[in-house]
Amino acid sequence: SAVISQKPSRDICQRGTSLTIQCQVDSQVTMMFWYRQQPGQSLTLIATANQGSEATYESGFVIDKFPISRPNLTFSTLTVSNMSPEDSSIYLCSVMSGLFDTGELFFGEGSRLTVL
Amino acid sequence: AQRVTQPEKLLSVFKGAPVELKCNYSYSGSPELFWYVQYSRQRLQLLLRHISRESIKGFTADLNKGETSFHLKKPFAQEEDSAMYYCALKGGGNKLTFGTGTQLKVEL
């Protein structure tokens, strides 16, 4: 298993500003995933953060809006840039842990962002 | 493209009644299906996966490839089962696609 800590847990932001969310894992993992959960909707994968290479973004998400860093095997950040009220959402960090790809994801508690 | 559909946003049952949370998927290959659960004020966590063919907390789910379904079932609902349930599909690569979730409410 993996224990994931996310910061901040929640924040209220002004339109046009940027916010960086941090994700710390208690063990080394190859891939980290960033999801978004908008009110009343499902979890949507934003990107996969790979250590030593650029993140892989899903359709509809771009690096300029959601830059990601992955400096080592236990840490990643997601920045939400130039925020608008539509970016109000819960942002979740997740990892696959273990020696084998079981498909099980471990999640952080999420970062709830409200953009005014 | 892969897609997961959970038709019910809310399912309300009485304690002791059977529960069935519906999940249908769309994927051209051979999928791996999962159920994740989020209890109040807790983080999202894995409940069960179809490969394991196990029963967790009394819940089971059978993959029906003919009907492209992976419904979650429990014969007798308990109050502590009240939670948000997400069906998820893992197709090619490591990407998990989630359904929109079903809120299960078990009433006394």
XYZ file of C-alpha atoms in Angstrom:
224
model
C 0.000 0.000 0.000
C 0.966 3.651 -0.155
C 0.165 6.614 2.044
C -0.306 9.882 0.190
C -0.312 13.365 1.649
C -1.665 16.302 -0.298
C -1.324 19.987 0.454
C -3.297 22.183 0.636
C -6.408 20.276 1.623
C -8.508 23.216 0.559
C -8.089 26.777 -0.629
C -10.069 29.698 -1.891
C -8.415 31.488 -4.781
C -8.975 34.594 -6.815
C -9.618 34.490 -10.531
C -6.425 34.814 -12.568
C -4.086 33.478 -9.898
C -2.248 30.158 -9.851
C -2.019 27.521 -7.142
C 0.376 24.634 -6.713
C -0.754 21.397 -5.092
C 1.822 19.122 -3.551
C 1.681 15.344 -3.344
C 4.033 13.338 -1.137
C 4.114 9.517 -1.095
C 5.638 7.422 1.663
C 7.309 5.057 -0.809
C 8.932 5.234 -4.205
C 6.496 4.829 -7.066
C 6.996 4.874 -10.799
C 3.857 6.668 -11.855
C 1.759 9.290 -10.161
C -1.590 10.393 -11.475
C -3.486 13.642 -11.118
C -7.273 13.518 -11.279
C -9.923 16.215 -11.168
C -13.369 15.731 -9.684
C -15.728 18.533 -10.520
C -18.924 18.947 -8.514
C -21.342 16.126 -9.262
C -19.048 14.549 -11.812
C -16.690 11.633 -12.021
C -12.953 11.564 -11.606
C -11.213 12.694 -14.761
C -7.547 11.953 -15.353
C -5.571 15.121 -16.017
C -2.126 13.656 -16.533
C 0.365 10.983 -15.579
C 3.500 12.292 -13.900
C 6.603 10.286 -14.755
C 9.887 10.753 -12.961
C 12.623 11.914 -15.291
C 10.353 12.796 -18.189
C 7.548 15.156 -19.058
C 4.072 14.421 -17.863
C 1.620 12.777 -20.220
C -1.583 14.793 -20.535
C -5.028 13.509 -21.363
C -7.203 14.981 -24.064
C -8.537 18.359 -23.008
C -5.698 19.141 -20.607
C -2.566 21.079 -21.537
C 0.750 21.724 -19.890
C 0.370 25.492 -19.925
C -2.767 25.250 -17.803
C -1.709 22.348 -15.583
C 2.095 22.237 -15.349
C 3.352 19.221 -13.422
C 6.662 18.557 -11.752
C 8.059 15.181 -10.708
C 11.488 15.779 -9.228
C 11.808 12.347 -7.604
C 10.008 9.052 -7.030
C 8.059 10.218 -3.969
C 6.900 13.732 -4.857
C 4.918 15.613 -7.474
C 3.231 18.960 -7.873
C 0.313 20.093 -9.986
C -0.167 23.781 -10.688
C -3.517 25.147 -11.744
C -2.647 28.274 -13.706
C -4.637 31.417 -14.411
C -7.606 30.046 -12.544
C -11.233 30.701 -13.385
C -14.383 29.633 -11.503
C -14.604 26.616 -13.840
C -11.445 25.290 -12.203
C -13.259 24.941 -8.888
C -12.878 21.270 -8.186
C -11.281 18.599 -6.053
C -7.839 17.650 -7.323
C -6.620 14.190 -6.414
C -3.172 12.690 -6.469
C -2.951 8.932 -6.847
C -0.343 6.230 -7.313
C -0.090 2.595 -8.232
C 2.011 0.814 -5.673
C 3.659 -2.531 -5.323
C 5.896 -4.658 -7.438
C 3.202 -5.743 -9.846
C 0.704 -3.719 -11.762
C -2.455 -4.786 -9.986
C -4.392 -1.797 -11.233
C -5.072 -0.642 -7.684
C -4.797 3.080 -7.168
C -4.110 4.714 -3.812
C -5.493 8.197 -3.412
C -4.665 11.266 -1.443
C -7.409 13.029 0.446
C -7.731 15.595 -2.283
C -7.317 19.344 -2.558
C -10.586 21.254 -2.760
C -10.137 24.479 -4.704
C -12.740 27.205 -4.901
C -12.107 29.976 -7.408
C -13.974 33.214 -6.925
C -12.179 4.887 -26.322
C -13.154 3.470 -22.966
C -16.229 4.491 -21.060
C -17.918 3.511 -17.810
C -21.580 4.151 -17.147
C -23.266 4.108 -13.765
C -26.907 4.924 -14.447
C -27.950 5.636 -10.873
C -26.736 8.726 -9.034
C -28.479 7.682 -5.865
C -29.649 4.320 -4.618
C -31.602 4.108 -1.407
C -32.339 0.752 0.246
C -33.446 -0.442 3.641
C -31.119 -2.264 5.976
C -31.176 -5.973 5.252
C -32.413 -5.528 1.692
C -30.371 -6.679 -1.316
C -28.205 -4.141 -3.097
C -27.214 -3.960 -6.740
C -25.155 -1.077 -8.062
C -25.105 -1.096 -11.836
C -22.046 -0.584 -13.995
C -21.728 -0.939 -17.760
C -18.609 -0.370 -19.747
C -17.467 0.196 -23.288
C -14.059 -1.038 -24.363
C -12.910 -2.857 -27.448
C -10.217 -4.939 -25.760
C -10.094 -7.128 -22.685
C -10.831 -4.888 -19.700
C -9.995 -5.013 -16.032
C -12.840 -3.797 -13.862
C -12.768 -2.409 -10.362
C -15.094 -1.016 -7.739
C -13.843 1.838 -5.590
C -15.616 3.185 -2.522
C -15.500 6.469 -0.666
C -16.950 6.517 2.831
C -17.881 9.809 4.447
C -14.792 11.887 5.240
C -12.449 9.178 3.972
C -10.358 8.908 0.866
C -11.273 6.879 -2.158
C -10.156 3.256 -1.835
C -10.336 0.002 -3.729
C -13.221 -2.277 -2.800
C -12.701 -5.142 -5.202
C -11.413 -6.113 -8.634
C -12.864 -8.619 -11.035
C -9.616 -10.538 -11.463
C -9.566 -11.505 -7.802
C -13.104 -12.901 -7.876
C -13.303 -12.234 -4.156
C -15.985 -11.061 -1.770
C -15.128 -7.953 0.216
C -17.391 -6.800 3.049
C -20.046 -9.088 1.593
C -19.891 -7.435 -1.830
C -19.318 -9.370 -5.040
C -19.169 -8.358 -8.673
C -19.114 -10.560 -11.751
C -17.761 -9.430 -15.076
C -20.296 -10.193 -17.805
C -18.555 -9.649 -21.109
C -21.679 -10.414 -23.124
C -23.594 -7.628 -21.427
C -20.460 -5.524 -20.810
C -21.483 -5.165 -17.195
C -19.835 -5.361 -13.793
C -22.632 -4.877 -11.310
C -21.843 -4.749 -7.598
C -24.077 -6.849 -5.375
C -24.642 -7.542 -1.719
C -27.436 -9.762 -0.410
C -28.102 -7.837 2.799
C -27.281 -4.148 3.079
C -25.789 -2.784 6.278
C -25.850 0.778 7.533
C -22.069 1.009 7.235
C -22.346 0.329 3.500
C -23.617 3.859 2.951
C -20.987 5.478 0.742
C -20.156 6.637 -2.750
C -19.289 3.789 -5.111
C -17.327 4.179 -8.332
C -16.914 1.605 -11.047
C -13.618 1.852 -12.921
C -12.108 0.291 -16.023
C -8.465 -0.267 -16.841
C -7.891 -0.696 -20.521
C -4.568 -0.317 -22.288
C -1.757 1.151 -20.257
C -2.205 2.207 -16.671
C -5.087 4.602 -17.111
C -8.205 4.062 -15.013
C -11.496 5.426 -16.316
C -14.126 6.046 -13.668
C -17.892 6.128 -13.818
C -19.850 9.017 -12.368
C -20.498 7.165 -9.144
C -23.553 5.976 -7.235
C -24.380 7.232 -3.780
C -25.684 4.303 -1.736
C -27.835 5.180 1.229
C -28.862 2.414 3.579
C -31.829 3.379 5.699
C -32.855 1.826 8.963
